[in-house]
PDB file of C-alpha atoms and ligand atoms in Angstrom:
ATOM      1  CA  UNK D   1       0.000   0.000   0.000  1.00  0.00           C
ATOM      2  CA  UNK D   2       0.576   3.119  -0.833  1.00  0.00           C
ATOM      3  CA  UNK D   3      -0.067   6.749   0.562  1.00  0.00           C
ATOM      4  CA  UNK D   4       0.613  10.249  -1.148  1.00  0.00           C
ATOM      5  CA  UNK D   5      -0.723  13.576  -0.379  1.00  0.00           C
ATOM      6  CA  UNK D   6      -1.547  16.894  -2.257  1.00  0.00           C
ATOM      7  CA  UNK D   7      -2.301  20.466  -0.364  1.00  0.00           C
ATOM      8  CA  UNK D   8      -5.098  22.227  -2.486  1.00  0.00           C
ATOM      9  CA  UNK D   9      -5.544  25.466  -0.730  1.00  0.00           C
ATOM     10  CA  UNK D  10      -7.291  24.826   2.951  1.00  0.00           C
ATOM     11  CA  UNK D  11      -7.774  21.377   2.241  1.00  0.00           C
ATOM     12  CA  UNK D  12      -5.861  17.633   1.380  1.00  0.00           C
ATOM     13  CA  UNK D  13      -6.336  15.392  -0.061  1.00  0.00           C
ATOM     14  CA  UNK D  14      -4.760  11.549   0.752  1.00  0.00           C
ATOM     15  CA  UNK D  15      -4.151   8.899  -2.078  1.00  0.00           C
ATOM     16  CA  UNK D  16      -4.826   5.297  -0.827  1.00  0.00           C
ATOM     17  CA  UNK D  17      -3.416   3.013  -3.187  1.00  0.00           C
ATOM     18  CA  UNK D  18      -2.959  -0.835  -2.653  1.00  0.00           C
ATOM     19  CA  UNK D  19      -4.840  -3.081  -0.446  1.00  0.00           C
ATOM     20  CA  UNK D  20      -6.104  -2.338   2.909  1.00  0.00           C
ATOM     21  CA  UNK D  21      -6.321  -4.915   5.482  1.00  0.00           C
ATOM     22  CA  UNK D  22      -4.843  -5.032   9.078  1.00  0.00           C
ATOM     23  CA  UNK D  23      -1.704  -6.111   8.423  1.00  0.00           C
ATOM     24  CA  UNK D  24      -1.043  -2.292   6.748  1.00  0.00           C
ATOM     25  CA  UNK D  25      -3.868  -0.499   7.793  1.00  0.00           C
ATOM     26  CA  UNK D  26      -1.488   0.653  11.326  1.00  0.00           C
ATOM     27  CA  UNK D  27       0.700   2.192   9.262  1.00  0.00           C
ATOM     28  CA  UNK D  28      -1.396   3.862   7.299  1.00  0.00           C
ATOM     29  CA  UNK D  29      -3.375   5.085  10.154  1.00  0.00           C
ATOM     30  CA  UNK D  30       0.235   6.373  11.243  1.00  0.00           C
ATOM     31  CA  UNK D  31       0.624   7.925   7.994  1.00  0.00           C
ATOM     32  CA  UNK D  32      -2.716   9.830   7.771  1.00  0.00           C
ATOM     33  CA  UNK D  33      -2.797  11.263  11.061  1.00  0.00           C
ATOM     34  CA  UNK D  34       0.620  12.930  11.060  1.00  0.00           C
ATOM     35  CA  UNK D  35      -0.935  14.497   7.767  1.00  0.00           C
ATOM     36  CA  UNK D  36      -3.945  15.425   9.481  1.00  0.00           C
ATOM     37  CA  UNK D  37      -2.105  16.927  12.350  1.00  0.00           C
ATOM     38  CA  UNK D  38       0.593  18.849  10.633  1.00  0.00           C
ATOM     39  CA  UNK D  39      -1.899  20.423   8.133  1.00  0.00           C
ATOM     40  CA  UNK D  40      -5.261  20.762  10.103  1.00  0.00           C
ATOM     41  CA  UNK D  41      -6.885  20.967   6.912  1.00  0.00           C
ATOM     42  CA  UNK D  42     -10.378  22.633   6.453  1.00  0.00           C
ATOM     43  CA  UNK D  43     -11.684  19.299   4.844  1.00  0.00           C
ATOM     44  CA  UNK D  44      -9.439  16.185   4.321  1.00  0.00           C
ATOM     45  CA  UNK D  45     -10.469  14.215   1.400  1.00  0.00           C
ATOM     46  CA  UNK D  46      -9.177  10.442   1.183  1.00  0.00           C
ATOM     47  CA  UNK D  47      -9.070   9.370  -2.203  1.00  0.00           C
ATOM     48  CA  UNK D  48      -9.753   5.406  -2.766  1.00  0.00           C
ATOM     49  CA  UNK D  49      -9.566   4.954  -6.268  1.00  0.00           C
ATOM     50  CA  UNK D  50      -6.363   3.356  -6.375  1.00  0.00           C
ATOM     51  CA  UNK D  51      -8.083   0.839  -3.537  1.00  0.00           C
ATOM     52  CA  UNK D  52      -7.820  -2.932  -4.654  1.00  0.00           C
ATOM     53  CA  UNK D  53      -8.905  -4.497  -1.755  1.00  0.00           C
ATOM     54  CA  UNK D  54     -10.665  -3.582   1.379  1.00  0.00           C
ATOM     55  CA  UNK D  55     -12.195  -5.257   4.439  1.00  0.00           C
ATOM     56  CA  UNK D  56     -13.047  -4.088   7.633  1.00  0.00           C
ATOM     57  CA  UNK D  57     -10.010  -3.117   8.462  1.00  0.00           C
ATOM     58  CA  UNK D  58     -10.517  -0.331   5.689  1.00  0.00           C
ATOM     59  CA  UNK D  59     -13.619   0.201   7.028  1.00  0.00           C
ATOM     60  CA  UNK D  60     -12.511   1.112  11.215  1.00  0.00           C
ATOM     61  CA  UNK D  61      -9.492   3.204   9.130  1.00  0.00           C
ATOM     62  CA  UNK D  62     -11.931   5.396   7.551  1.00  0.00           C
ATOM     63  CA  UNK D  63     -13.967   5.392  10.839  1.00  0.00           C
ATOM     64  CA  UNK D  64     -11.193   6.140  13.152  1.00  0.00           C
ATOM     65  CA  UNK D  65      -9.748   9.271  10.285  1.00  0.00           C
ATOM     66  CA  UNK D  66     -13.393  10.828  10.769  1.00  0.00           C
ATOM     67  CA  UNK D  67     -12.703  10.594  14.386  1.00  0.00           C
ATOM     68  CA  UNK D  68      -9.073  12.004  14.164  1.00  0.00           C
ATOM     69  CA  UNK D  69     -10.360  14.558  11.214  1.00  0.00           C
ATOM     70  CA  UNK D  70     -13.241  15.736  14.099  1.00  0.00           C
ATOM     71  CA  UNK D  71     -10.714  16.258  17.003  1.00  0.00           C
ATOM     72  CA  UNK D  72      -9.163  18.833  14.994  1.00  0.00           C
ATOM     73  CA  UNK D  73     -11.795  20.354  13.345  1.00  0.00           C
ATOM     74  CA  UNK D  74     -11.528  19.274  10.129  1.00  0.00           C
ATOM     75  CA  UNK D  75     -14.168  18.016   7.836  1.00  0.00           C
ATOM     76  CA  UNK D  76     -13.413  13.893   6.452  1.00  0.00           C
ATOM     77  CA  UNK D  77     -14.938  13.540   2.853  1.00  0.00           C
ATOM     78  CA  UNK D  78     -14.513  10.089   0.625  1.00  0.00           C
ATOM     79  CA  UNK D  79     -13.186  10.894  -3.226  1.00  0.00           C
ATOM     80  CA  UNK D  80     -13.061   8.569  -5.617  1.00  0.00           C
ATOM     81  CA  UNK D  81     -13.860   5.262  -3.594  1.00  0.00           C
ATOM     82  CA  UNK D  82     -12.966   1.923  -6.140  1.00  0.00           C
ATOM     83  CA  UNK D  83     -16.270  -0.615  -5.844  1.00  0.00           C
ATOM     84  CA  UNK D  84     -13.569  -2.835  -3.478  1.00  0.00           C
ATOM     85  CA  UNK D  85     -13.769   0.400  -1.096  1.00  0.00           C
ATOM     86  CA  UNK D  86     -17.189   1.521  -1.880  1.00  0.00           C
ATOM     87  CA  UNK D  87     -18.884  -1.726  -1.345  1.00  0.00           C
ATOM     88  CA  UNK D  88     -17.523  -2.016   2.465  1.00  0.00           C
ATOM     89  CA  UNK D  89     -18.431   1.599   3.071  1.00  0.00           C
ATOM     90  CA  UNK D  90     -21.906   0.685   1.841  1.00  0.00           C
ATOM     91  CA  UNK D  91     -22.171  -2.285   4.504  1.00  0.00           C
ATOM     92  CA  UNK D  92     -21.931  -0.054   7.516  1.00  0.00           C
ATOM     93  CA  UNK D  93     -23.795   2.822   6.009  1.00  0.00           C
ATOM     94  CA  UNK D  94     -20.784   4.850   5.783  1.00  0.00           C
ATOM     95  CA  UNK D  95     -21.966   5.863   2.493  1.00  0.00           C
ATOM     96  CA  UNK D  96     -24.699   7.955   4.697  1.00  0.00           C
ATOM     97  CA  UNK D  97     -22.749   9.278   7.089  1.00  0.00           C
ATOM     98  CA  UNK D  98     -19.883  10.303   4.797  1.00  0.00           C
ATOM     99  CA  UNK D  99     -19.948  12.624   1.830  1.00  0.00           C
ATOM    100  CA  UNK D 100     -18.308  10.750  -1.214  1.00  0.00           C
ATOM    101  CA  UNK D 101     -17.565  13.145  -3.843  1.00  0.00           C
ATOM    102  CA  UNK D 102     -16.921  11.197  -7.463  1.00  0.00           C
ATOM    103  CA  UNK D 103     -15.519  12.485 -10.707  1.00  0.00           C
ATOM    104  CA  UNK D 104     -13.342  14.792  -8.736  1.00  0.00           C
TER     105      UNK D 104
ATOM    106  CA  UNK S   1     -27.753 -37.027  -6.078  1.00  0.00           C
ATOM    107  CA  UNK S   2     -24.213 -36.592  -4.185  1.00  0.00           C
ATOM    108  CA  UNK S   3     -22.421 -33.658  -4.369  1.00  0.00           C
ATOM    109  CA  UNK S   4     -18.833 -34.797  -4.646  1.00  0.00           C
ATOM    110  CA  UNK S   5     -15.795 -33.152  -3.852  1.00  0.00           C
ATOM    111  CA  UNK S   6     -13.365 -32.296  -6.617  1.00  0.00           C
ATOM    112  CA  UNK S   7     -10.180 -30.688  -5.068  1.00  0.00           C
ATOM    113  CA  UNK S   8      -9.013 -30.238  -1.921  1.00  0.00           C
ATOM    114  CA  UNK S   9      -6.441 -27.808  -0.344  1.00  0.00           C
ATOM    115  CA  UNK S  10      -4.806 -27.833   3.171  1.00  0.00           C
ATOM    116  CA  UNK S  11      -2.691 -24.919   4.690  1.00  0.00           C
ATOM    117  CA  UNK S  12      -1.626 -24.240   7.600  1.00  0.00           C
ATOM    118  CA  UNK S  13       0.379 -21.043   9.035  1.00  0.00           C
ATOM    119  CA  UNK S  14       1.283 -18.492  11.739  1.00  0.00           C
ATOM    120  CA  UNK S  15      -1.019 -16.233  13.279  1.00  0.00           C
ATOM    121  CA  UNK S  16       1.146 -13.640  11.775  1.00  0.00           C
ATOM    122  CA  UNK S  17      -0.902 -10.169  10.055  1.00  0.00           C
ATOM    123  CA  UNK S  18       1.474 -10.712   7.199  1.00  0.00           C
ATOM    124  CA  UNK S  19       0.403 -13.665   6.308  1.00  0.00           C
ATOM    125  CA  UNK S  20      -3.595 -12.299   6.132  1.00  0.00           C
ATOM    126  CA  UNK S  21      -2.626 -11.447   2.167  1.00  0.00           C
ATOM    127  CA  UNK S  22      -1.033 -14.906   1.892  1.00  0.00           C
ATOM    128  CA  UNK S  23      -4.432 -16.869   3.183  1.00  0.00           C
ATOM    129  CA  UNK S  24      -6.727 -14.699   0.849  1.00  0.00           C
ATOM    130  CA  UNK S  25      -4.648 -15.124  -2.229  1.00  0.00           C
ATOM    131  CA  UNK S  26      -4.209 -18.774  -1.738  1.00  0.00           C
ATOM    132  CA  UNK S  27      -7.974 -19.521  -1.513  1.00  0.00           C
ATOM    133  CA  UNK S  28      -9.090 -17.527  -4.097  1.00  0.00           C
ATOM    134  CA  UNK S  29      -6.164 -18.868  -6.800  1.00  0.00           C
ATOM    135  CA  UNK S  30      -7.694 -22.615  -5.370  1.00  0.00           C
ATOM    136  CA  UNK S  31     -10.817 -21.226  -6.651  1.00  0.00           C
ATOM    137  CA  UNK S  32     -10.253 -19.996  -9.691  1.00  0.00           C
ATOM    138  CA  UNK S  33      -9.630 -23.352 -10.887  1.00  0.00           C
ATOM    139  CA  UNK S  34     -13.631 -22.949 -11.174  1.00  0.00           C
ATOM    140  CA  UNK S  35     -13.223 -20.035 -13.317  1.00  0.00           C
ATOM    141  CA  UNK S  36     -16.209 -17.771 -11.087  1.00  0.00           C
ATOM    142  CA  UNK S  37     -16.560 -13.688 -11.747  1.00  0.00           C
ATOM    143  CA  UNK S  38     -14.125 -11.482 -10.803  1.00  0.00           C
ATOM    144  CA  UNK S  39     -16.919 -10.729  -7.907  1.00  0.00           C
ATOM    145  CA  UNK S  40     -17.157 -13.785  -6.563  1.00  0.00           C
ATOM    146  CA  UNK S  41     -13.401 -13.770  -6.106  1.00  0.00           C
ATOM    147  CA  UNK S  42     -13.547 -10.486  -4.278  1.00  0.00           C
ATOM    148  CA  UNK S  43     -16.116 -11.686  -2.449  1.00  0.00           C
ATOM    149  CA  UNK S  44     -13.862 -14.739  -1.198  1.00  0.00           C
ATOM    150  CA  UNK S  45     -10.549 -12.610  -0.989  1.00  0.00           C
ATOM    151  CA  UNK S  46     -12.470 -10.431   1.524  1.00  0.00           C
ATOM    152  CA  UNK S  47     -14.202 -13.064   3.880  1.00  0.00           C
ATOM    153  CA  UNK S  48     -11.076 -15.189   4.272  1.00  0.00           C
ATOM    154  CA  UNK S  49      -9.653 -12.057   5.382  1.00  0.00           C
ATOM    155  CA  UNK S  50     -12.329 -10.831   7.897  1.00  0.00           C
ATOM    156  CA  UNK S  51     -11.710 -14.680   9.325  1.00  0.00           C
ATOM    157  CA  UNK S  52      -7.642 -14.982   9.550  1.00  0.00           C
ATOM    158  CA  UNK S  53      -7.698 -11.028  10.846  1.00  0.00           C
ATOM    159  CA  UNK S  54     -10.189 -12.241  13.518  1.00  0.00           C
ATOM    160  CA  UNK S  55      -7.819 -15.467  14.347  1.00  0.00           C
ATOM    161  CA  UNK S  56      -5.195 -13.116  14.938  1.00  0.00           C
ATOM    162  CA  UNK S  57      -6.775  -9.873  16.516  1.00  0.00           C
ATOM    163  CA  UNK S  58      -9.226 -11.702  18.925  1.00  0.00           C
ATOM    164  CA  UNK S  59      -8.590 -15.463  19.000  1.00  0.00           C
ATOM    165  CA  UNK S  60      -4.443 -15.327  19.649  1.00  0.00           C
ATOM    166  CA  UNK S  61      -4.510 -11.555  21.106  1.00  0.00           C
ATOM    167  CA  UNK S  62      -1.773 -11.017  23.927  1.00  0.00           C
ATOM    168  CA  UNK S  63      -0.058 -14.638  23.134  1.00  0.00           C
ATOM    169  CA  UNK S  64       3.606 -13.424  22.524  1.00  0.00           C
ATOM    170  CA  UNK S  65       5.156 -16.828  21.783  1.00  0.00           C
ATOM    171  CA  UNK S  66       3.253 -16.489  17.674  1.00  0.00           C
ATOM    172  CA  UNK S  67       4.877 -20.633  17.025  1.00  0.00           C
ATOM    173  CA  UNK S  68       1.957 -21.559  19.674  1.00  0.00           C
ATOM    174  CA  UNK S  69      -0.394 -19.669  17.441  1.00  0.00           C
ATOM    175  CA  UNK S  70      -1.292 -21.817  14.248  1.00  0.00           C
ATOM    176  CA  UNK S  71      -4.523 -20.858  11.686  1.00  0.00           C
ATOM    177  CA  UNK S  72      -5.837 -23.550   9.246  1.00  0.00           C
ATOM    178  CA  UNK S  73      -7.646 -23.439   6.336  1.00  0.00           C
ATOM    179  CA  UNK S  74      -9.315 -26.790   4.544  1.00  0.00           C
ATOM    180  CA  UNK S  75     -10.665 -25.670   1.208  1.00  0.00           C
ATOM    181  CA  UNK S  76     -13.389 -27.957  -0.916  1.00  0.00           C
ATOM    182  CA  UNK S  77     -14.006 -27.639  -3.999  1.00  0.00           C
ATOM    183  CA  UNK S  78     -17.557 -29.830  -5.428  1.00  0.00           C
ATOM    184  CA  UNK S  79     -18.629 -30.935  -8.558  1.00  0.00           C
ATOM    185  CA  UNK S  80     -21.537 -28.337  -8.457  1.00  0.00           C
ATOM    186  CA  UNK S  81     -18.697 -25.617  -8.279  1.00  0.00           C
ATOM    187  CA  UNK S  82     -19.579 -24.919  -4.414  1.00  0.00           C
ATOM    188  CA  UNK S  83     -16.424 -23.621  -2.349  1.00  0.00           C
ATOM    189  CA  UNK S  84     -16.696 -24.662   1.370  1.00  0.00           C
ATOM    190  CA  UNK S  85     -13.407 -22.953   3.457  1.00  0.00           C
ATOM    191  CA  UNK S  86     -13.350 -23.881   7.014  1.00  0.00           C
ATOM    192  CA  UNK S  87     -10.617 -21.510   8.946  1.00  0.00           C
ATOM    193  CA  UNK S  88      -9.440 -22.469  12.351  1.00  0.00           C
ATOM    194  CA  UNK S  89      -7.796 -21.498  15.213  1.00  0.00           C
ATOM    195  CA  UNK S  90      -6.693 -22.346  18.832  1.00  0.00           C
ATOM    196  CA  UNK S  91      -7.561 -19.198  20.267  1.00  0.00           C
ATOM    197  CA  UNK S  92      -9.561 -17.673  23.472  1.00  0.00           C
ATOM    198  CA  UNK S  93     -12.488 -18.275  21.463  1.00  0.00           C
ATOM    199  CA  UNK S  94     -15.523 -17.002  21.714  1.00  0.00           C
ATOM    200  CA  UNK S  95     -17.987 -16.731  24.608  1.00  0.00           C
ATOM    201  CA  UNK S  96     -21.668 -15.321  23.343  1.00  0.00           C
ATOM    202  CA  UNK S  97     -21.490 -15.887  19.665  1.00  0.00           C
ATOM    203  CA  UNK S  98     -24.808 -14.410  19.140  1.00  0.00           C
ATOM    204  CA  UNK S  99     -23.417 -11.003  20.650  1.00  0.00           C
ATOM    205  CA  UNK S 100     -20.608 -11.513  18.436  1.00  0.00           C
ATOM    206  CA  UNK S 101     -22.355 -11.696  15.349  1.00  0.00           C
ATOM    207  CA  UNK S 102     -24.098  -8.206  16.112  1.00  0.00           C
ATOM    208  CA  UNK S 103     -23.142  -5.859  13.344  1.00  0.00           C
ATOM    209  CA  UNK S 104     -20.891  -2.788  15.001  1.00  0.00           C
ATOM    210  CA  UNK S 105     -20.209  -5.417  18.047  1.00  0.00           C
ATOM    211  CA  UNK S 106     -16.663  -5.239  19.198  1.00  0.00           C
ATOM    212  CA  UNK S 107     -14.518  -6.296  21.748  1.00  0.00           C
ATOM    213  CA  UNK S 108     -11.897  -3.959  20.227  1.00  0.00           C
ATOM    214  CA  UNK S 109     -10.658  -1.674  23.046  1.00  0.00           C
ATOM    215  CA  UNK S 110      -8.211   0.308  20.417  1.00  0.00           C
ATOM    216  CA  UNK S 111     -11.082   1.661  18.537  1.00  0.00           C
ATOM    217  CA  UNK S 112      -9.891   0.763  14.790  1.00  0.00           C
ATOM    218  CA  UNK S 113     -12.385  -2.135  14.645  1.00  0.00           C
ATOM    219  CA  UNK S 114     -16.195  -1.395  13.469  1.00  0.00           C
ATOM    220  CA  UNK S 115     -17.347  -4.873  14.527  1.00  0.00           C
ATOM    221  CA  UNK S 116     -18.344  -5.697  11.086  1.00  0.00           C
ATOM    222  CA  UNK S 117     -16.249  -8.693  10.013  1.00  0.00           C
ATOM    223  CA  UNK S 118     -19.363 -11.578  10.713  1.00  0.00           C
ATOM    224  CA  UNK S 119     -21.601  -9.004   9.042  1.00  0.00           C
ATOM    225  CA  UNK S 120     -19.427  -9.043   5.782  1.00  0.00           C
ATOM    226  CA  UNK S 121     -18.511 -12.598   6.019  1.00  0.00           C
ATOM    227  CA  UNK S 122     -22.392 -13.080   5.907  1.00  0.00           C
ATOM    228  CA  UNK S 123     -23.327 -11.110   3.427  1.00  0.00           C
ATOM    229  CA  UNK S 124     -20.892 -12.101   0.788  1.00  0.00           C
ATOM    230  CA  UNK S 125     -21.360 -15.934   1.481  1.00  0.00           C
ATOM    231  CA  UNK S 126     -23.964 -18.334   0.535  1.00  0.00           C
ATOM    232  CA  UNK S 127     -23.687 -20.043   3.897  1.00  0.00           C
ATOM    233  CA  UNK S 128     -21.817 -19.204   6.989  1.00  0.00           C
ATOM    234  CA  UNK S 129     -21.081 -21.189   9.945  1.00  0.00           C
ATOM    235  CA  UNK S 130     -19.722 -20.237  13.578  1.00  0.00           C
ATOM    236  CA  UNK S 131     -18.077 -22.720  16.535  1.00  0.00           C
ATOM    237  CA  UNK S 132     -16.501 -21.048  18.848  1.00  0.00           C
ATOM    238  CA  UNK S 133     -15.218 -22.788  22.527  1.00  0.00           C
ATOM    239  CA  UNK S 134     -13.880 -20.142  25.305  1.00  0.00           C
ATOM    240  CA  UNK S 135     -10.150 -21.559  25.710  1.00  0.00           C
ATOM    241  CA  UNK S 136      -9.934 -23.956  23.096  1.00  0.00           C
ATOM    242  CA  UNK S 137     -10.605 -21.993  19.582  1.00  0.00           C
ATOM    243  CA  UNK S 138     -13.010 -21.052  16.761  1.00  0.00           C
ATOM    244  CA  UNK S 139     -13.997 -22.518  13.690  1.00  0.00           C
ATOM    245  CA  UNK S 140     -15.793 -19.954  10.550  1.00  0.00           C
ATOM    246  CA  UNK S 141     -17.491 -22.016   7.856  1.00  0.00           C
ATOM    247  CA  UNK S 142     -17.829 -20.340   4.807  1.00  0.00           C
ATOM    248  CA  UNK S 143     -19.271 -21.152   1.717  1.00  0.00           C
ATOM    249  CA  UNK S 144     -19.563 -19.974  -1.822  1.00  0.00           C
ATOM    250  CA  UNK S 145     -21.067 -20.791  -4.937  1.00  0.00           C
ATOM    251  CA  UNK S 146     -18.742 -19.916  -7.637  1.00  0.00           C
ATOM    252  CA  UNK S 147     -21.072 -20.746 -10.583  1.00  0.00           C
ATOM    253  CA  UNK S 148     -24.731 -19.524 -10.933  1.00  0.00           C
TER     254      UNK S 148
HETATM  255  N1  ATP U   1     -11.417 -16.059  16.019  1.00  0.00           N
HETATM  256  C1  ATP U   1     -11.912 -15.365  17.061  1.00  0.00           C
HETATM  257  N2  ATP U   1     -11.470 -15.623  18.337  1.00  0.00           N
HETATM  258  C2  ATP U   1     -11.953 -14.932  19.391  1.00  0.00           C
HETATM  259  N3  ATP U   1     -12.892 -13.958  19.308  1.00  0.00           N
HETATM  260  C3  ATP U   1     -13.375 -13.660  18.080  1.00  0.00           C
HETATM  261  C4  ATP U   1     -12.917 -14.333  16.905  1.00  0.00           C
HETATM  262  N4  ATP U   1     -13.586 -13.832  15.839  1.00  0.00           N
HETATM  263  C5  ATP U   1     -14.413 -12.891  16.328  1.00  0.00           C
HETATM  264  N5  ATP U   1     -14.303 -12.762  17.675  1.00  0.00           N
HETATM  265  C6  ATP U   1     -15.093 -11.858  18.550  1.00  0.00           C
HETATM  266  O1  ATP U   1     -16.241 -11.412  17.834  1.00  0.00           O
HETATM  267  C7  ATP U   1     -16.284  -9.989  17.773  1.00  0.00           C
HETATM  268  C8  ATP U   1     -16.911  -9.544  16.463  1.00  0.00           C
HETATM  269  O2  ATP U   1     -16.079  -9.915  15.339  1.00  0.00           O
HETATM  270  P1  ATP U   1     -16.189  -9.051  14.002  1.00  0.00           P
HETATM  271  O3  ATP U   1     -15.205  -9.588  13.030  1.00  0.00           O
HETATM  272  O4  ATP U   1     -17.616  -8.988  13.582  1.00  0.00           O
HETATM  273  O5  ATP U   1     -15.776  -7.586  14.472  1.00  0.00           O
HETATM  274  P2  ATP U   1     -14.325  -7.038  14.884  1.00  0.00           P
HETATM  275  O6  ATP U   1     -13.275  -8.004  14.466  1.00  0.00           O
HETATM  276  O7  ATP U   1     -14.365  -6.654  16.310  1.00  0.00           O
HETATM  277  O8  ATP U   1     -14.215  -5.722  13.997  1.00  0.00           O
HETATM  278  P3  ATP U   1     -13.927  -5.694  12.405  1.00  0.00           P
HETATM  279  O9  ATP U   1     -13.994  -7.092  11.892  1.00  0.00           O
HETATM  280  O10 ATP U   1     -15.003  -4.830  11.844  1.00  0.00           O
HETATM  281  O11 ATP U   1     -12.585  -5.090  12.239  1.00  0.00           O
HETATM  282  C9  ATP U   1     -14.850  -9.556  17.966  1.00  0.00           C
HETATM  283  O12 ATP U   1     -14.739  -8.240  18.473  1.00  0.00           O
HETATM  284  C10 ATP U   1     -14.334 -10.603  18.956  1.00  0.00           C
HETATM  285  O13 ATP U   1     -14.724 -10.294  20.273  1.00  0.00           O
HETATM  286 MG1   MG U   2     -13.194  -8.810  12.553  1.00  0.00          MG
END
């Protein structure tokens, strides 16, 4: 797995690519929150097109980044989610809870 | 008429997280020999890993010594292109398996779990068994049809 990130004014945006399951998902929780911390963005988008595979690992990352995103005021928004990503989302009802922007 | 088995597959390894990619590319290239969708492979790749994370995150947590911690998976393959996995451990196991099923239940204390795992492993299965003992292990049956 892979993680990259791009400033776009106020806000980031993270690039998952790879698979996420446990076995990587602690370092990219690692990863993501020392972006989230040093940038305090005004929304941080995570972009999971490049996601090809995801389980519920995935799915307590993206939790636990809306969570981390909250504590310091910023807003978490999906981008791009892959059907591997999107279809896990969907399970819990992330897809609800979370604005997922597409074509962006 | 019987159902009869096909192919069989056998594997046994350490409850180690690296090894989570290892079980779920395994079982899906041992079904692939039934040529199923790209979906139904996805499907599989995902459950086996819900089941091997769970060996290791719950079942073995807090054993340090990981050579007491084995996982095994017996794959089936039958004439009628069903797909039964059983995945085992020798873990705590698990003591109100009704509770456990619950989707968003957790045991997690760390708070990176969603307590979804048995909700996915149900819903992208065609049949889905739990046995769980407190102090001697669990056993997840899954099974898939891999042709319509
Ligand atoms: N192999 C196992 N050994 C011991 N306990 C288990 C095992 N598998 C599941 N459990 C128990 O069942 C609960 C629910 O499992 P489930 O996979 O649904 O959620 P989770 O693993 O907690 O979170 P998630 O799978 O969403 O990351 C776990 O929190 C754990 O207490
Ligand atoms: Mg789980």
């Amino acid at each position: 797995m892979d993680i990259t990130c791009e400033r776009r004014g106020e806000d980031v945006v993270a690039f998952i690519r790879g698979e996420i399951d446990h076995h990587n998902a602690k370092n990219a929780r690692d990863s993501l929150d020392s972006i989230i911390d040093e940038s305090k963005p005004t929304t941080f988008s995570l972009d999971l097109s490049g996601v090809t595979f995801c389980d519920s690992s995935g799915l307590g990352l993206v939790m636990g980044r809306m969570r981390k995103c909250c504590s310091v005021g910023s807003v978490l928004c999906i981008q791009n989610p892959s059907s591997a990503a999107l279809r896990i989302l969907e399970i819990a009802g992330m897809d609800k809870i979370l604005k997922i922007e597409r074509g962006v | 008429m019987q159902d009869k088995v096909i192919n069989t597959m056998k594997l046994e390894f350490t409850a180690r997280s690296v090894n989570e990619s290892l079980a779920r590319s395994a079982v899906s290239a041992f079904a692939a020999q039934a040529d199923p969708s790209i979906a139904v492979i996805a499907d599989i790749k995902t459950v086996v890993s819900e089941a091997v994370t769970n060996s290791i995150v719950h079942g073995y947590a807090g054993v340090e010594d990981k050579s007491l911690c084995p996982i095994y998976i017996h794959c089936k393959l039958y004439e009628s292109s069903r797909l039964v996995v059983r995945l085992k451990d020798r873990g705590c196991g698990i003591e109100d398996i009704c509770m456990a099923m619950q989707p968003l239940f957790t045991t997690d204390t760390d708070g990176e779990r969603s307590g979804m795992g048995f909700t996915i492993m149900q819903t992208f299965t065609d049949g889905f068994k739990v046995r769980s003992e407190p102090g001697k292990g669990t056993t997840v049956v899954l099974e898939k049809r891999l042709k319509r």
